[in-house]
Amino acid sequence: MKSIRDVNFKGRKVLLRVDFNVPTDDNKNITDDTRMVEALPTIKKLLSDGASIIIMAHFGRPKKGGFEPEFTLQPVAKHLEKLIARPVKFTQELLGTGVPEQMARDLKEGEVMLLDNIRFYPEETKGGEELARQLAAMGDCYINDAFGAAHREHSSTAVIARFFPNDKYFGFLMENEVSNLEKLMHNPPRPFTAIIGGSKVSSKIGILENMIDKVDNMIIIGGMRYTFTKALGGKIGNSICEDDKLDLARDLMRRMDEKGVKYYLPVDSVIGDKFSNDANTQIVPSGAVPDGWESMDCGPESCKAIRDIIMNSKTILWNGPAGVFELSTFAKGTREIATYVAEACKQGAFAAVGGGDSVAAVKQMGIADQMSYVSTGGGAMLEYLEGKDLPGIKAIKD
Ligand code: ADP
Ligand code: MG
């Protein structure tokens, strides 16, 4: 597998899969173009080589099969024109009509076209080979830069790569994601600390289990730690808890003990009497939440202890907020932890932050650029850290 860095794509017709699944408002205005901006280094490199580019992307979850105005990539095509300061050829006609096929044939050096939503084809999400073949026929090499979709074995993210056994590459964004994630998995400098939080244990079982074998310290925060606190016999009031995961929590703690992983559960909590910014609040020991109250954030004693662990770590993985950071009253724990991780990075630690909400939190705090690495892929990063082979990565590497 070669890096696109080492290849000159002059005169080539490149099929490029990107993640342009951007958030939009009710009028289809793009509200955050980060994902598009992150694909620009690859696009610019190809254009400066003198390639032509056929871009494939998905947008939302169309269900009907065929064109749906609600899910067209037209607004994305318009925005891309601004970002790359050149025209982007676009048609809402689908493959099979001959229109996009002709557009691809006519594409000249330095020209860019965007296919409309690849999920208008029902075969896409089934990994249909015929669709992959149709796509492959339009270009002469394949680059995958859609890390956010790398956990899917879809026609345009994985299956298409089969048609280019000697001409398939990661784009810069993918290459960066993969090389950073590999740092966590292969001989990370120690101590290695995972900070795992968020609302549900059930969504983090895979990452908890896989990380037990890799880390020295495990900090368990967020709503999900109340399942652990309850499993230890604590009183958690109305705090979020998955009663069917109490045994699992006990089992995870037993396995961490056996493996010598030091796990840390916050000792105090910021509790509220309702799930709202104007709730009455108090700070109580974690296992002593009164009835009628709900724990919404970790408390100051816990923050101090977590700071010590983080500052003594050489490698840090953070996924999952410490509290209900969307409500400013309960954002302090998450903000503190973000600051500690940034401090550790300044001291030379390597810290990776991932997960939709966690990334939103560090961005909201304006310190994303102080982290060694912030992943663009929520689900994809989680699955990678669960130890799974991601089809989009495998398809390029094999
Ligand atoms: P990520 O998207 O980074 O993987 P998750 O989706 O697992 O993170 O979790 C994020 C959610 O967890 C946030 O919406 C946050 O409000 C919620 N959360 C964190 N702490 C608590 C808590 N103590 N009680 C209820 N929800 C919480
Ligand atoms: Mg989330």
Tab-separated table of C-alpha atoms and ligand atoms in Angstrom:
chain	number	residue	atom	x	y	z
A	1	MET	CA	0.000	0.000	0.000
A	2	LYS	CA	1.504	3.266	-1.150
A	3	SER	CA	0.825	6.719	0.209
A	4	ILE	CA	-0.667	9.152	-2.287
A	5	ARG	CA	2.232	11.375	-1.276
A	6	ASP	CA	4.567	9.196	-3.338
A	7	VAL	CA	2.373	8.998	-6.427
A	8	ASN	CA	1.844	11.515	-9.196
A	9	PHE	CA	-1.726	11.377	-10.442
A	10	LYS	CA	-1.199	13.552	-13.512
A	11	GLY	CA	-3.631	12.700	-16.280
A	12	ARG	CA	-5.418	10.104	-14.147
A	13	LYS	CA	-9.123	9.865	-13.490
A	14	VAL	CA	-9.358	9.337	-9.752
A	15	LEU	CA	-12.384	7.853	-7.990
A	16	LEU	CA	-12.313	9.491	-4.575
A	17	ARG	CA	-14.607	8.450	-1.716
A	18	VAL	CA	-15.004	11.170	0.909
A	19	ASP	CA	-17.178	11.785	3.943
A	20	PHE	CA	-19.227	14.869	3.065
A	21	ASN	CA	-22.077	13.894	5.379
A	22	VAL	CA	-22.261	17.414	6.819
A	23	PRO	CA	-24.931	18.759	9.154
A	24	THR	CA	-27.428	21.138	7.553
A	25	ASP	CA	-30.265	23.349	8.788
A	26	ASP	CA	-33.892	23.217	7.609
A	27	ASN	CA	-33.028	25.253	4.503
A	28	LYS	CA	-30.187	22.866	3.585
A	29	ASN	CA	-27.528	25.386	4.554
A	30	ILE	CA	-24.383	23.621	5.714
A	31	THR	CA	-23.938	24.424	9.407
A	32	ASP	CA	-20.496	22.849	9.857
A	33	ASP	CA	-18.213	22.098	6.907
A	34	THR	CA	-15.381	20.531	8.919
A	35	ARG	CA	-15.705	17.212	7.116
A	36	MET	CA	-15.356	18.896	3.743
A	37	VAL	CA	-12.438	21.018	4.840
A	38	GLU	CA	-10.680	17.923	6.113
A	39	ALA	CA	-10.867	16.296	2.692
A	40	LEU	CA	-9.255	19.303	0.982
A	41	PRO	CA	-5.598	18.274	1.341
A	42	THR	CA	-6.252	15.144	-0.727
A	43	ILE	CA	-8.339	17.002	-3.314
A	44	LYS	CA	-5.750	19.763	-3.621
A	45	LYS	CA	-2.891	17.317	-4.013
A	46	LEU	CA	-4.740	15.538	-6.830
A	47	LEU	CA	-5.559	18.803	-8.566
A	48	SER	CA	-2.035	20.085	-8.288
A	49	ASP	CA	-0.802	16.834	-9.833
A	50	GLY	CA	-3.154	17.431	-12.758
A	51	ALA	CA	-5.629	14.626	-12.083
A	52	SER	CA	-9.357	14.738	-12.688
A	53	ILE	CA	-11.532	13.649	-9.772
A	54	ILE	CA	-14.825	11.821	-9.542
A	55	ILE	CA	-16.017	12.279	-5.984
A	56	MET	CA	-18.363	9.816	-4.289
A	57	ALA	CA	-20.089	10.676	-1.026
A	58	HIS	CA	-23.204	9.915	0.959
A	59	PHE	CA	-25.585	12.269	2.698
A	60	GLY	CA	-28.069	11.210	5.357
A	61	ARG	CA	-30.016	8.015	5.104
A	62	PRO	CA	-32.245	7.972	2.025
A	63	LYS	CA	-34.546	4.984	2.181
A	64	LYS	CA	-36.691	4.925	-0.930
A	65	GLY	CA	-34.122	3.833	-3.506
A	66	GLY	CA	-33.529	6.405	-6.222
A	67	PHE	CA	-33.341	10.180	-6.144
A	68	GLU	CA	-34.869	12.005	-3.170
A	69	PRO	CA	-34.690	15.833	-3.206
A	70	GLU	CA	-34.241	15.923	0.563
A	71	PHE	CA	-30.967	14.019	0.311
A	72	THR	CA	-29.357	15.508	-2.789
A	73	LEU	CA	-25.715	16.546	-2.558
A	74	GLN	CA	-26.390	19.663	-4.624
A	75	PRO	CA	-25.772	22.086	-1.684
A	76	VAL	CA	-22.529	20.233	-1.001
A	77	ALA	CA	-21.455	20.589	-4.646
A	78	LYS	CA	-22.082	24.353	-4.442
A	79	HIS	CA	-20.091	24.639	-1.231
A	80	LEU	CA	-17.233	22.561	-2.603
A	81	GLU	CA	-16.929	24.999	-5.494
A	82	LYS	CA	-16.225	27.755	-2.984
A	83	LEU	CA	-13.743	25.655	-1.039
A	84	ILE	CA	-11.664	24.661	-4.053
A	85	ALA	CA	-12.317	27.848	-6.032
A	86	ARG	CA	-13.210	26.011	-9.204
A	87	PRO	CA	-16.378	24.581	-10.760
A	88	VAL	CA	-17.702	21.240	-9.602
A	89	LYS	CA	-19.646	19.296	-12.211
A	90	PHE	CA	-22.777	17.840	-10.753
A	91	THR	CA	-25.869	16.065	-11.967
A	92	GLN	CA	-28.860	14.706	-10.135
A	93	GLU	CA	-29.212	12.025	-12.802
A	94	LEU	CA	-28.210	8.623	-11.529
A	95	LEU	CA	-25.881	5.982	-12.896
A	96	GLY	CA	-27.543	3.951	-15.589
A	97	THR	CA	-29.045	7.004	-17.295
A	98	GLY	CA	-25.745	7.580	-19.028
A	99	VAL	CA	-25.561	11.170	-17.786
A	100	PRO	CA	-22.997	10.829	-14.993
A	101	GLU	CA	-21.131	8.264	-17.092
A	102	GLN	CA	-20.800	10.765	-19.947
A	103	MET	CA	-19.802	13.504	-17.538
A	104	ALA	CA	-17.039	11.266	-16.224
A	105	ARG	CA	-15.820	10.445	-19.744
A	106	ASP	CA	-15.669	14.137	-20.629
A	107	LEU	CA	-13.775	15.089	-17.498
A	108	LYS	CA	-10.499	16.855	-18.274
A	109	GLU	CA	-7.333	17.359	-16.285
A	110	GLY	CA	-7.955	19.512	-13.237
A	111	GLU	CA	-11.719	19.032	-13.392
A	112	VAL	CA	-13.850	17.780	-10.534
A	113	MET	CA	-17.223	16.110	-10.558
A	114	LEU	CA	-19.403	15.000	-7.667
A	115	LEU	CA	-21.831	12.121	-8.002
A	116	ASP	CA	-25.114	12.652	-6.238
A	117	ASN	CA	-25.732	10.786	-2.977
A	118	ILE	CA	-24.268	7.340	-3.354
A	119	ARG	CA	-26.940	6.015	-1.010
A	120	PHE	CA	-29.595	6.707	-3.640
A	121	TYR	CA	-28.500	3.265	-4.845
A	122	PRO	CA	-29.881	0.635	-2.481
A	123	GLU	CA	-26.954	-1.666	-3.358
A	124	GLU	CA	-24.479	0.776	-1.802
A	125	THR	CA	-25.159	-0.138	1.826
A	126	LYS	CA	-25.439	-3.817	0.914
A	127	GLY	CA	-21.956	-3.723	-0.578
A	128	GLY	CA	-23.313	-4.636	-4.000
A	129	GLU	CA	-20.614	-5.634	-6.451
A	130	GLU	CA	-22.495	-4.502	-9.551
A	131	LEU	CA	-22.658	-0.932	-8.263
A	132	ALA	CA	-18.976	-1.086	-7.362
A	133	ARG	CA	-18.257	-2.262	-10.909
A	134	GLN	CA	-20.287	0.609	-12.415
A	135	LEU	CA	-18.404	3.100	-10.287
A	136	ALA	CA	-15.031	1.533	-10.977
A	137	ALA	CA	-15.664	1.708	-14.725
A	138	MET	CA	-15.664	5.508	-14.569
A	139	GLY	CA	-12.137	5.987	-13.254
A	140	ASP	CA	-8.719	4.399	-13.317
A	141	CYS	CA	-7.742	4.334	-9.657
A	142	TYR	CA	-9.397	4.510	-6.234
A	143	ILE	CA	-8.661	6.615	-3.164
A	144	ASN	CA	-10.585	6.257	0.068
A	145	ASP	CA	-10.524	9.324	2.304
A	146	ALA	CA	-13.809	8.629	4.104
A	147	PHE	CA	-12.679	7.529	7.534
A	148	GLY	CA	-16.128	8.277	8.952
A	149	ALA	CA	-17.537	5.491	6.774
A	150	ALA	CA	-14.606	3.075	7.098
A	151	HIS	CA	-16.541	0.741	9.391
A	152	ARG	CA	-19.017	0.049	6.601
A	153	GLU	CA	-18.524	-2.591	3.942
A	154	HIS	CA	-20.307	-0.589	1.252
A	155	SER	CA	-19.850	-0.590	-2.523
A	156	SER	CA	-18.056	2.769	-2.571
A	157	THR	CA	-16.098	2.389	0.677
A	158	ALA	CA	-14.733	-1.134	0.330
A	159	VAL	CA	-16.023	-3.324	-2.504
A	160	ILE	CA	-14.857	-0.933	-5.233
A	161	ALA	CA	-11.252	-1.409	-4.095
A	162	ARG	CA	-11.313	-4.965	-5.527
A	163	PHE	CA	-11.341	-3.474	-9.006
A	164	PHE	CA	-8.063	-1.662	-8.418
A	165	PRO	CA	-5.763	-4.244	-6.813
A	166	ASN	CA	-2.654	-2.235	-7.717
A	167	ASP	CA	-4.124	1.225	-7.718
A	168	LYS	CA	-5.887	1.846	-4.403
A	169	TYR	CA	-4.786	4.283	-1.750
A	170	PHE	CA	-5.713	6.006	1.470
A	171	GLY	CA	-6.205	9.740	1.174
A	172	PHE	CA	-4.340	12.008	3.573
A	173	LEU	CA	-7.198	12.106	6.085
A	174	MET	CA	-7.483	8.313	6.209
A	175	GLU	CA	-3.730	7.903	6.390
A	176	ASN	CA	-3.590	10.317	9.307
A	177	GLU	CA	-6.429	8.605	11.168
A	178	VAL	CA	-4.962	5.158	10.680
A	179	SER	CA	-1.442	6.123	11.684
A	180	ASN	CA	-2.663	7.901	14.827
A	181	LEU	CA	-4.915	5.044	15.862
A	182	GLU	CA	-2.095	2.591	15.299
A	183	LYS	CA	-0.016	4.559	17.781
A	184	LEU	CA	-2.557	3.618	20.450
A	185	MET	CA	-2.640	-0.037	19.500
A	186	HIS	CA	1.035	-0.827	18.950
A	187	ASN	CA	3.571	-0.204	21.710
A	188	PRO	CA	2.156	3.057	23.049
A	189	PRO	CA	4.483	4.901	25.436
A	190	ARG	CA	3.410	4.072	29.002
A	191	PRO	CA	1.620	4.708	31.236
A	192	PHE	CA	-1.320	4.455	28.841
A	193	THR	CA	-4.611	5.806	30.219
A	194	ALA	CA	-8.047	5.379	28.685
A	195	ILE	CA	-10.737	7.812	29.782
A	196	ILE	CA	-14.067	6.296	28.856
A	197	GLY	CA	-17.337	8.072	29.503
A	198	GLY	CA	-20.649	8.919	27.929
A	199	SER	CA	-24.143	7.912	28.748
A	200	LYS	CA	-24.296	4.157	28.281
A	201	VAL	CA	-22.120	1.219	29.276
A	202	SER	CA	-23.870	-0.789	26.567
A	203	SER	CA	-22.434	1.394	23.796
A	204	LYS	CA	-18.929	1.170	25.259
A	205	ILE	CA	-18.648	-2.524	26.149
A	206	GLY	CA	-16.492	-3.276	23.119
A	207	ILE	CA	-14.009	-0.496	23.755
A	208	LEU	CA	-13.847	-1.210	27.507
A	209	GLU	CA	-13.163	-4.896	26.878
A	210	ASN	CA	-10.537	-4.311	24.225
A	211	MET	CA	-8.783	-1.551	26.165
A	212	ILE	CA	-8.474	-3.699	29.297
A	213	ASP	CA	-5.743	-5.591	27.447
A	214	LYS	CA	-3.919	-2.453	26.401
A	215	VAL	CA	-3.987	0.198	29.108
A	216	ASP	CA	-2.395	0.752	32.491
A	217	ASN	CA	-5.167	3.019	33.784
A	218	MET	CA	-8.851	3.166	33.023
A	219	ILE	CA	-10.822	6.215	34.095
A	220	ILE	CA	-14.551	5.562	33.936
A	221	ILE	CA	-16.654	8.722	33.850
A	222	GLY	CA	-19.955	10.079	32.540
A	223	GLY	CA	-23.380	8.641	33.101
A	224	MET	CA	-22.162	5.106	32.509
A	225	ARG	CA	-20.090	5.021	35.619
A	226	TYR	CA	-23.266	4.910	37.758
A	227	THR	CA	-23.805	1.369	36.587
A	228	PHE	CA	-20.391	0.650	38.118
A	229	THR	CA	-21.152	2.644	41.261
A	230	LYS	CA	-24.418	0.785	41.743
A	231	ALA	CA	-22.684	-2.537	41.069
A	232	LEU	CA	-20.376	-1.662	43.976
A	233	GLY	CA	-23.384	-1.114	46.226
A	234	GLY	CA	-23.588	2.679	45.990
A	235	LYS	CA	-26.809	4.693	46.157
A	236	ILE	CA	-27.275	6.510	42.867
A	237	GLY	CA	-30.715	8.143	43.200
A	238	ASN	CA	-32.173	8.842	39.758
A	239	SER	CA	-28.797	8.755	38.008
A	240	ILE	CA	-28.713	7.049	34.641
A	241	CYS	CA	-28.056	3.327	35.061
A	242	GLU	CA	-28.389	0.118	33.059
A	243	ASP	CA	-29.593	-2.463	35.535
A	244	ASP	CA	-29.050	-5.270	33.071
A	245	LYS	CA	-25.347	-4.360	32.920
A	246	LEU	CA	-24.555	-4.569	36.636
A	247	ASP	CA	-23.046	-8.050	36.299
A	248	LEU	CA	-21.038	-6.922	33.314
A	249	ALA	CA	-19.704	-3.958	35.304
A	250	ARG	CA	-18.654	-6.314	38.129
A	251	ASP	CA	-17.022	-8.638	35.634
A	252	LEU	CA	-15.109	-5.782	33.970
A	253	MET	CA	-13.828	-4.575	37.342
A	254	ARG	CA	-12.784	-8.115	38.302
A	255	ARG	CA	-10.912	-8.500	35.024
A	256	MET	CA	-9.176	-5.160	35.456
A	257	ASP	CA	-8.081	-6.267	38.933
A	258	GLU	CA	-6.764	-9.539	37.533
A	259	LYS	CA	-4.841	-7.802	34.757
A	260	GLY	CA	-3.437	-5.147	37.046
A	261	VAL	CA	-5.253	-2.330	35.255
A	262	LYS	CA	-5.839	0.474	37.728
A	263	TYR	CA	-9.356	1.710	37.273
A	264	TYR	CA	-10.674	4.931	38.665
A	265	LEU	CA	-14.296	5.803	39.367
A	266	PRO	CA	-15.050	9.383	40.442
A	267	VAL	CA	-15.474	9.771	44.198
A	268	ASP	CA	-17.827	12.741	44.102
A	269	SER	CA	-20.637	13.925	41.883
A	270	VAL	CA	-22.417	17.118	40.952
A	271	ILE	CA	-26.078	16.259	41.293
A	272	GLY	CA	-29.175	18.123	40.186
A	273	ASP	CA	-32.840	17.890	41.101
A	274	LYS	CA	-33.821	18.039	37.434
A	275	PHE	CA	-32.228	17.556	34.012
A	276	SER	CA	-31.936	21.240	33.260
A	277	ASN	CA	-29.567	24.197	33.479
A	278	ASP	CA	-31.593	25.834	36.264
A	279	ALA	CA	-31.630	22.710	38.431
A	280	ASN	CA	-30.656	23.044	42.091
A	281	THR	CA	-27.258	21.429	42.484
A	282	GLN	CA	-25.079	19.984	45.213
A	283	ILE	CA	-21.882	18.001	45.464
A	284	VAL	CA	-22.093	14.625	47.179
A	285	PRO	CA	-19.982	11.465	47.478
A	286	SER	CA	-20.600	9.318	44.397
A	287	GLY	CA	-22.343	6.431	46.119
A	288	ALA	CA	-24.588	8.708	48.194
A	289	VAL	CA	-26.950	10.359	45.746
A	290	PRO	CA	-30.229	11.124	47.547
A	291	ASP	CA	-33.541	9.943	46.118
A	292	GLY	CA	-35.058	12.450	43.708
A	293	TRP	CA	-31.615	13.697	42.636
A	294	GLU	CA	-29.617	12.766	39.594
A	295	SER	CA	-25.889	12.820	39.090
A	296	MET	CA	-24.945	14.982	36.120
A	297	ASP	CA	-21.182	15.579	36.366
A	298	CYS	CA	-18.102	14.500	38.277
A	299	GLY	CA	-17.133	16.575	41.298
A	300	PRO	CA	-13.999	18.563	42.228
A	301	GLU	CA	-12.287	15.805	44.246
A	302	SER	CA	-12.632	13.454	41.318
A	303	CYS	CA	-11.258	16.081	38.937
A	304	LYS	CA	-8.146	16.427	41.098
A	305	ALA	CA	-7.536	12.696	41.129
A	306	ILE	CA	-8.174	12.416	37.402
A	307	ARG	CA	-5.739	15.247	36.780
A	308	ASP	CA	-2.992	13.344	38.597
A	309	ILE	CA	-3.547	10.246	36.530
A	310	ILE	CA	-3.634	12.185	33.279
A	311	MET	CA	-0.545	14.228	34.054
A	312	ASN	CA	1.344	11.001	34.741
A	313	SER	CA	0.350	9.404	31.453
A	314	LYS	CA	2.357	9.239	28.246
A	315	THR	CA	-0.486	8.005	26.079
A	316	ILE	CA	-4.116	9.015	26.520
A	317	LEU	CA	-7.284	7.933	24.803
A	318	TRP	CA	-10.415	9.897	25.611
A	319	ASN	CA	-13.877	8.884	24.493
A	320	GLY	CA	-17.026	10.041	26.226
A	321	PRO	CA	-17.816	13.218	28.197
A	322	ALA	CA	-17.601	13.323	32.009
A	323	GLY	CA	-21.037	14.839	32.463
A	324	VAL	CA	-23.998	16.348	30.706
A	325	PHE	CA	-21.745	18.945	29.064
A	326	GLU	CA	-24.569	20.168	26.793
A	327	LEU	CA	-25.970	21.894	29.886
A	328	SER	CA	-23.504	24.571	30.994
A	329	THR	CA	-24.334	23.937	34.663
A	330	PHE	CA	-22.893	20.451	34.280
A	331	ALA	CA	-20.069	21.042	31.805
A	332	LYS	CA	-17.303	21.689	34.320
A	333	GLY	CA	-16.019	18.127	34.693
A	334	THR	CA	-15.723	17.649	30.942
A	335	ARG	CA	-14.071	21.046	30.566
A	336	GLU	CA	-11.575	20.285	33.335
A	337	ILE	CA	-10.624	16.947	31.852
A	338	ALA	CA	-10.171	18.542	28.433
A	339	THR	CA	-7.794	21.046	30.012
A	340	TYR	CA	-5.759	18.321	31.726
A	341	VAL	CA	-5.456	16.335	28.518
A	342	ALA	CA	-4.282	19.481	26.722
A	343	GLU	CA	-1.746	20.102	29.506
A	344	ALA	CA	-0.463	16.554	29.232
A	345	CYS	CA	-0.014	17.059	25.486
A	346	LYS	CA	2.067	20.164	26.174
A	347	GLN	CA	4.284	17.976	28.359
A	348	GLY	CA	4.793	15.602	25.466
A	349	ALA	CA	2.069	13.027	25.982
A	350	PHE	CA	0.197	11.667	22.980
A	351	ALA	CA	-3.550	12.106	23.365
A	352	ALA	CA	-6.295	10.966	21.012
A	353	VAL	CA	-9.841	12.213	21.396
A	354	GLY	CA	-12.735	10.595	19.582
A	355	GLY	CA	-16.493	10.168	19.596
A	356	GLY	CA	-19.122	12.521	18.231
A	357	ASP	CA	-19.961	14.158	21.541
A	358	SER	CA	-16.436	14.190	22.921
A	359	VAL	CA	-15.128	15.903	19.806
A	360	ALA	CA	-18.032	18.365	19.937
A	361	ALA	CA	-17.075	19.099	23.558
A	362	VAL	CA	-13.401	19.846	22.877
A	363	LYS	CA	-14.347	21.938	19.861
A	364	GLN	CA	-16.904	23.872	21.866
A	365	MET	CA	-14.178	24.588	24.403
A	366	GLY	CA	-11.871	25.786	21.656
A	367	ILE	CA	-9.034	23.435	22.568
A	368	ALA	CA	-9.321	20.749	19.904
A	369	ASP	CA	-6.066	21.964	18.362
A	370	GLN	CA	-4.229	21.366	21.636
A	371	MET	CA	-4.894	17.628	21.428
A	372	SER	CA	-2.376	15.457	19.588
A	373	TYR	CA	-5.154	14.058	17.480
A	374	VAL	CA	-8.914	14.443	17.204
A	375	SER	CA	-10.629	11.728	15.227
A	376	THR	CA	-13.142	12.646	12.531
A	377	GLY	CA	-14.838	9.258	12.695
A	378	GLY	CA	-17.214	8.557	15.575
A	379	GLY	CA	-18.459	5.046	14.908
A	380	ALA	CA	-15.424	4.145	12.816
A	381	MET	CA	-12.990	5.105	15.547
A	382	LEU	CA	-14.968	3.235	18.192
A	383	GLU	CA	-15.009	0.084	16.111
A	384	TYR	CA	-11.296	0.366	15.458
A	385	LEU	CA	-10.650	0.677	19.189
A	386	GLU	CA	-12.907	-2.295	19.809
A	387	GLY	CA	-10.264	-4.214	17.906
A	388	LYS	CA	-12.338	-4.779	14.778
A	389	ASP	CA	-10.944	-4.803	11.259
A	390	LEU	CA	-12.571	-1.880	9.471
A	391	PRO	CA	-13.680	-2.926	5.967
A	392	GLY	CA	-12.675	0.445	4.479
A	393	ILE	CA	-9.142	0.094	5.829
A	394	LYS	CA	-8.825	-3.593	5.088
A	395	ALA	CA	-9.942	-3.128	1.486
A	396	ILE	CA	-7.020	-0.791	0.822
A	397	LYS	CA	-4.422	-2.710	2.810
A	398	ASP	CA	-5.139	-6.216	1.498
B	1	ADP	P1	-19.298	10.067	22.337
B	1	ADP	O1	-20.276	10.537	21.286
B	1	ADP	O2	-18.178	11.021	22.539
B	1	ADP	O3	-18.848	8.653	22.099
B	1	ADP	P2	-21.449	9.284	24.077
B	1	ADP	O4	-22.404	9.402	22.950
B	1	ADP	O5	-21.135	7.924	24.585
B	1	ADP	O6	-20.091	10.051	23.735
B	1	ADP	O7	-21.998	10.081	25.331
B	1	ADP	C1	-22.316	11.433	25.284
B	1	ADP	C2	-23.508	11.732	26.122
B	1	ADP	O8	-23.356	11.302	27.454
B	1	ADP	C3	-23.753	13.220	26.203
B	1	ADP	O9	-24.972	13.510	25.538
B	1	ADP	C4	-23.850	13.509	27.700
B	1	ADP	O10	-24.898	14.389	28.032
B	1	ADP	C5	-24.123	12.142	28.266
B	1	ADP	N1	-23.747	12.073	29.679
B	1	ADP	C6	-22.542	12.266	30.221
B	1	ADP	N2	-22.607	12.206	31.565
B	1	ADP	C7	-23.886	11.950	31.895
B	1	ADP	C8	-24.598	11.784	33.131
B	1	ADP	N3	-23.973	11.855	34.304
B	1	ADP	N4	-25.915	11.540	33.057
B	1	ADP	C9	-26.551	11.495	31.884
B	1	ADP	N5	-25.936	11.630	30.691
B	1	ADP	C10	-24.620	11.866	30.688
B	2	MG	MG	-22.392	10.184	21.018
